[in-house]
Structures are given as C-alpha cells and as structure tokens.
C-alpha cells in the first residue's frame, strides 16, 4: 500500500456542534413520536451513537449492512443486504442514518427497498454529504456537513478498515 498521511479536516468540536444541531432539528420535526433509527453498517455506528443519545423521543435502533457489487472503492449501484433489520418497519416512523453519501447509489437502492416495508414515514440523515460525485439524487432530510470531495476517514469512515475509531475526520493524502 502506498504511504499516506492524514490531514485534519473536521474537528471533534465541529462534529459535536453539528450533531447537536441535527438532533435539535429531528427532535423539533418529530415531536414526541417514537422513531425507529436504522443505521447503515459499518460506517454509521459512531455517528448513530452520538446522534441517538441526543434524541428526546422514544427511540429504537436497528442496523443493516449493505454491500455493493463491483470492483474497488467505486459503488456500482447494485447492492445486496448482508445483514438485515431485526425489527419490524411497517407503520413506524423511520430515520435512516448514514455516515456519508457519495454517489448516492447505495442509499437510493436502500430507499427503494424500504418502500416495500410500508413505514409510516422515512427520513434520511447523513453526517457527510459528499456531493461532487453524486449520481442519484437522494432526498437528504438532515445533513451534518457538506464537502465536495476528498477521501475522508475517521468518525466511522475507514481506509481498508483502518481509522474508523478516530473521533475527528481526516483526509487521506497519498505521498510520493
Ligand atoms: C460507504 C457509506 C455508504 C456508502 C456511500 O459505505 O457508509 O454506505 O459507502 O457511497 P455511495 O453514496 O457512493 O453509494 P462502505 O460501502 O464504504 O461500507 P462501510 O460503511 O462498511 O465502510
């Protein structure tokens, strides 16, 4: 693997500020209605943990793991579920939580899938909206930070499974 270094992009303080803001917006929009929060593994786990701690309504948490077919790091748009929900969705108010939306193909596919499950409502929350490579216009209801591009790690995001545990967000800069 090529040498690389991590360049600081979004500090823990900035992350906390944005998570607070998002939680306030969600609390305001949903009143006291119970919410089923669906985290997309693996990346969303840290954001989901921070966000749900700040939610005021009764919350249930479940997870799905999605894998996209295709080569390398590019999303192909063909997705399969490798770990599915365990809680029922029908009639529930659902908040889907993602760490990052890039091309949008993963979330577009999952939204289509969710439509068959008859939720009362579905809203989308992504901590990072990386918009420059967007191919599918997914309707994001709540966005933490918008960035045009960059290979980001930390706060759940990985590079070859490393750096997910960092509390801040960094950009991978390849050397040489
Ligand atoms: C990342 C991220 C989204 C998806 C976004 O997951 O968590 O699910 O890619 O990409 P897209 O908008 O281009 O479809 P990844 O497949 O890297 O898995 P991970 O969360 O387990 O790291």
Short mmCIF file of C-alpha atoms and ligand atoms in Angstrom, two decimals:
data_model
loop_
_atom_site.label_atom_id
_atom_site.label_comp_id
_atom_site.label_asym_id
_atom_site.label_seq_id
_atom_site.Cartn_x
_atom_site.Cartn_y
_atom_site.Cartn_z
CA UNK A 1 0.00 0.00 0.00
CA UNK A 2 1.25 3.49 -0.83
CA UNK A 3 2.39 5.69 2.05
CA UNK A 4 -0.09 8.25 3.15
CA UNK A 5 -0.73 10.78 5.86
CA UNK A 6 -3.89 12.02 7.49
CA UNK A 7 -4.73 15.70 7.22
CA UNK A 8 -7.19 17.08 9.79
CA UNK A 9 -10.47 18.20 8.17
CA UNK A 10 -13.32 18.27 10.71
CA UNK A 11 -12.55 18.54 14.43
CA UNK A 12 -14.32 16.74 17.24
CA UNK A 13 -15.73 20.09 18.41
CA UNK A 14 -17.20 20.83 14.96
CA UNK A 15 -18.65 17.31 14.77
CA UNK A 16 -20.29 17.72 18.20
CA UNK A 17 -21.75 21.08 17.18
CA UNK A 18 -23.29 19.63 14.01
CA UNK A 19 -24.61 16.53 15.79
CA UNK A 20 -26.28 18.82 18.36
CA UNK A 21 -27.89 20.84 15.59
CA UNK A 22 -29.13 17.74 13.76
CA UNK A 23 -30.60 16.27 16.93
CA UNK A 24 -32.42 19.54 17.63
CA UNK A 25 -33.87 19.55 14.11
CA UNK A 26 -35.00 15.93 14.39
CA UNK A 27 -36.50 16.49 17.87
CA UNK A 28 -38.35 19.54 16.56
CA UNK A 29 -39.67 17.79 13.43
CA UNK A 30 -40.77 14.59 15.11
CA UNK A 31 -42.26 15.90 18.34
CA UNK A 32 -42.67 13.01 20.73
CA UNK A 33 -43.39 10.40 18.04
CA UNK A 34 -41.44 7.16 18.55
CA UNK A 35 -38.68 6.73 16.00
CA UNK A 36 -37.03 3.67 14.51
CA UNK A 37 -33.44 4.63 13.74
CA UNK A 38 -31.79 2.44 11.11
CA UNK A 39 -28.00 2.63 10.91
CA UNK A 40 -26.19 1.52 7.76
CA UNK A 41 -23.17 -0.50 8.84
CA UNK A 42 -20.41 -0.21 9.26
CA UNK A 43 -19.67 3.48 8.85
CA UNK A 44 -22.71 4.92 10.63
CA UNK A 45 -22.14 3.37 14.04
CA UNK A 46 -20.25 6.24 15.70
CA UNK A 47 -22.48 9.00 14.34
CA UNK A 48 -25.57 6.99 15.22
CA UNK A 49 -24.34 6.54 18.80
CA UNK A 50 -23.77 10.29 19.21
CA UNK A 51 -27.00 11.29 17.48
CA UNK A 52 -29.36 8.91 19.27
CA UNK A 53 -28.02 9.99 22.67
CA UNK A 54 -29.37 13.46 21.92
CA UNK A 55 -32.82 12.39 20.69
CA UNK A 56 -35.71 13.16 23.01
CA UNK A 57 -38.45 10.84 21.67
CA UNK A 58 -38.69 7.08 22.35
CA UNK A 59 -36.07 5.52 20.06
CA UNK A 60 -35.46 2.02 18.80
CA UNK A 61 -32.24 1.22 16.97
CA UNK A 62 -31.61 -1.36 14.30
CA UNK A 63 -28.90 -1.91 11.70
CA UNK A 64 -28.48 -3.13 8.15
CA UNK A 65 -25.28 -3.95 6.39
CA UNK A 66 -25.20 -3.30 2.67
CA UNK A 67 -22.56 -4.49 0.26
CA UNK A 68 -22.26 -3.14 -3.23
CA UNK A 69 -21.21 -5.38 -6.06
CA UNK A 70 -18.40 -4.11 -8.24
CA UNK A 71 -14.71 -3.54 -8.13
CA UNK A 72 -12.58 -1.47 -5.78
CA UNK A 73 -13.97 1.52 -3.93
CA UNK A 74 -16.47 2.59 -6.58
CA UNK A 75 -20.11 1.97 -5.80
CA UNK A 76 -21.78 0.11 -8.66
CA UNK A 77 -25.36 0.76 -7.67
CA UNK A 78 -26.06 -2.95 -7.37
CA UNK A 79 -26.45 -3.55 -3.69
CA UNK A 80 -27.27 -6.54 -1.55
CA UNK A 81 -28.16 -6.84 2.10
CA UNK A 82 -25.66 -8.92 4.05
CA UNK A 83 -27.26 -8.24 7.45
CA UNK A 84 -30.91 -7.28 7.55
CA UNK A 85 -33.13 -5.49 10.05
CA UNK A 86 -34.43 -7.42 13.02
CA UNK A 87 -37.26 -5.03 13.99
CA UNK A 88 -40.50 -4.56 12.04
CA UNK A 89 -40.80 -1.40 9.94
CA UNK A 90 -44.49 -1.38 8.98
CA UNK A 91 -46.29 1.67 10.37
CA UNK A 92 -43.16 3.08 12.02
CA UNK A 93 -41.53 6.46 11.61
CA UNK A 94 -38.07 5.63 10.31
CA UNK A 95 -34.86 7.64 10.29
CA UNK A 96 -32.10 6.13 8.13
CA UNK A 97 -28.64 7.17 9.35
CA UNK A 98 -25.58 7.17 7.11
CA UNK A 99 -22.05 8.34 7.79
CA UNK A 100 -21.50 9.56 4.24
CA UNK A 101 -23.37 9.83 0.95
CA UNK A 102 -21.11 9.92 -2.08
CA UNK A 103 -22.59 8.79 -5.41
CA UNK A 104 -25.90 8.25 -3.60
CA UNK A 105 -26.37 4.86 -5.25
CA UNK A 106 -26.30 2.85 -2.01
CA UNK A 107 -28.93 4.97 -0.32
CA UNK A 108 -31.07 5.18 -3.45
CA UNK A 109 -31.14 1.39 -3.61
CA UNK A 110 -31.96 1.04 0.08
CA UNK A 111 -34.75 3.62 -0.11
CA UNK A 112 -36.34 1.66 -2.92
CA UNK A 113 -36.07 -1.47 -0.79
CA UNK A 114 -37.60 0.28 2.25
CA UNK A 115 -40.62 1.39 0.21
CA UNK A 116 -41.83 -2.22 0.19
CA UNK A 117 -41.77 -2.34 4.01
CA UNK A 118 -44.60 0.19 4.49
CA UNK A 119 -43.11 2.56 7.04
CA UNK A 120 -45.34 5.43 8.19
CA UNK A 121 -42.56 7.82 7.11
CA UNK A 122 -38.93 7.61 6.08
CA UNK A 123 -36.37 10.36 6.58
CA UNK A 124 -32.71 10.34 5.70
CA UNK A 125 -29.85 11.68 7.80
CA UNK A 126 -26.24 11.71 6.63
CA UNK A 127 -23.37 13.19 8.57
CA UNK A 128 -21.35 13.97 5.45
CA UNK A 129 -22.89 14.93 2.13
CA UNK A 130 -20.01 14.48 -0.31
CA UNK A 131 -21.79 15.88 -3.29
CA UNK A 132 -19.38 16.23 -6.21
CA UNK A 133 -19.71 12.64 -7.48
CA UNK A 134 -23.47 12.38 -6.87
CA UNK A 135 -25.21 10.17 -9.44
CA UNK A 136 -28.52 9.55 -7.69
CA UNK A 137 -30.42 12.49 -6.21
CA UNK A 138 -31.32 11.12 -2.80
CA UNK A 139 -33.56 13.39 -0.73
CA UNK A 140 -31.44 14.03 2.37
CA UNK A 141 -33.57 15.50 5.17
CA UNK A 142 -30.73 16.10 7.62
CA UNK A 143 -27.09 16.78 6.72
CA UNK A 144 -24.20 17.40 9.12
CA UNK A 145 -21.52 18.73 6.80
CA UNK A 146 -21.34 19.21 3.04
CA UNK A 147 -17.99 18.65 1.37
CA UNK A 148 -17.38 18.48 -2.40
CA UNK A 149 -14.85 15.63 -2.45
CA UNK A 150 -11.90 14.01 -0.69
CA UNK A 151 -11.01 10.60 0.74
CA UNK A 152 -12.20 11.00 4.31
CA UNK A 153 -11.55 8.73 7.30
CA UNK A 154 -12.41 8.76 10.99
CA UNK A 155 -15.72 9.09 12.82
CA UNK A 156 -16.78 5.72 11.41
CA UNK A 157 -15.20 6.11 7.96
CA UNK A 158 -12.39 3.76 7.02
CA UNK A 159 -9.48 3.26 4.70
CA UNK A 160 -9.07 -0.52 4.29
CA UNK A 161 -10.86 -0.94 7.64
CA UNK A 162 -8.46 1.38 9.47
CA UNK A 163 -9.13 4.72 11.21
CA UNK A 164 -12.86 4.21 11.84
CA UNK A 165 -12.24 4.75 15.54
CA UNK A 166 -10.82 8.28 15.24
CA UNK A 167 -13.04 10.90 16.87
CA UNK A 168 -12.34 13.56 14.23
CA UNK A 169 -12.44 13.42 10.44
CA UNK A 170 -9.27 13.44 8.33
CA UNK A 171 -8.43 13.39 4.64
CA UNK A 172 -6.11 10.71 3.31
CA UNK A 173 -3.23 12.30 1.41
CA UNK A 174 -1.08 9.88 -0.56
CA UNK A 175 2.66 10.57 -0.58
CA UNK A 176 5.05 10.33 -3.48
C1 LIG B 1 -19.98 3.85 2.50
C2 LIG B 1 -21.02 4.66 3.24
C3 LIG B 1 -22.24 4.48 2.43
C4 LIG B 1 -21.71 4.31 1.02
C5 LIG B 1 -21.85 5.62 0.31
O1 LIG B 1 -20.09 2.53 2.89
O2 LIG B 1 -21.20 4.23 4.56
O3 LIG B 1 -22.99 3.33 2.80
O4 LIG B 1 -20.32 3.98 1.12
O5 LIG B 1 -21.39 5.51 -1.02
P1 LIG B 1 -22.31 5.87 -2.27
O6 LIG B 1 -23.11 7.10 -1.91
O7 LIG B 1 -21.29 6.13 -3.34
O8 LIG B 1 -23.18 4.70 -2.56
P2 LIG B 1 -19.00 1.40 2.51
O9 LIG B 1 -19.52 0.63 1.33
O10 LIG B 1 -17.65 2.04 2.38
O11 LIG B 1 -19.06 0.42 3.74
P3 LIG B 1 -18.67 0.70 5.28
O12 LIG B 1 -19.71 1.68 5.82
O13 LIG B 1 -18.80 -0.65 5.89
O14 LIG B 1 -17.28 1.25 5.33
#
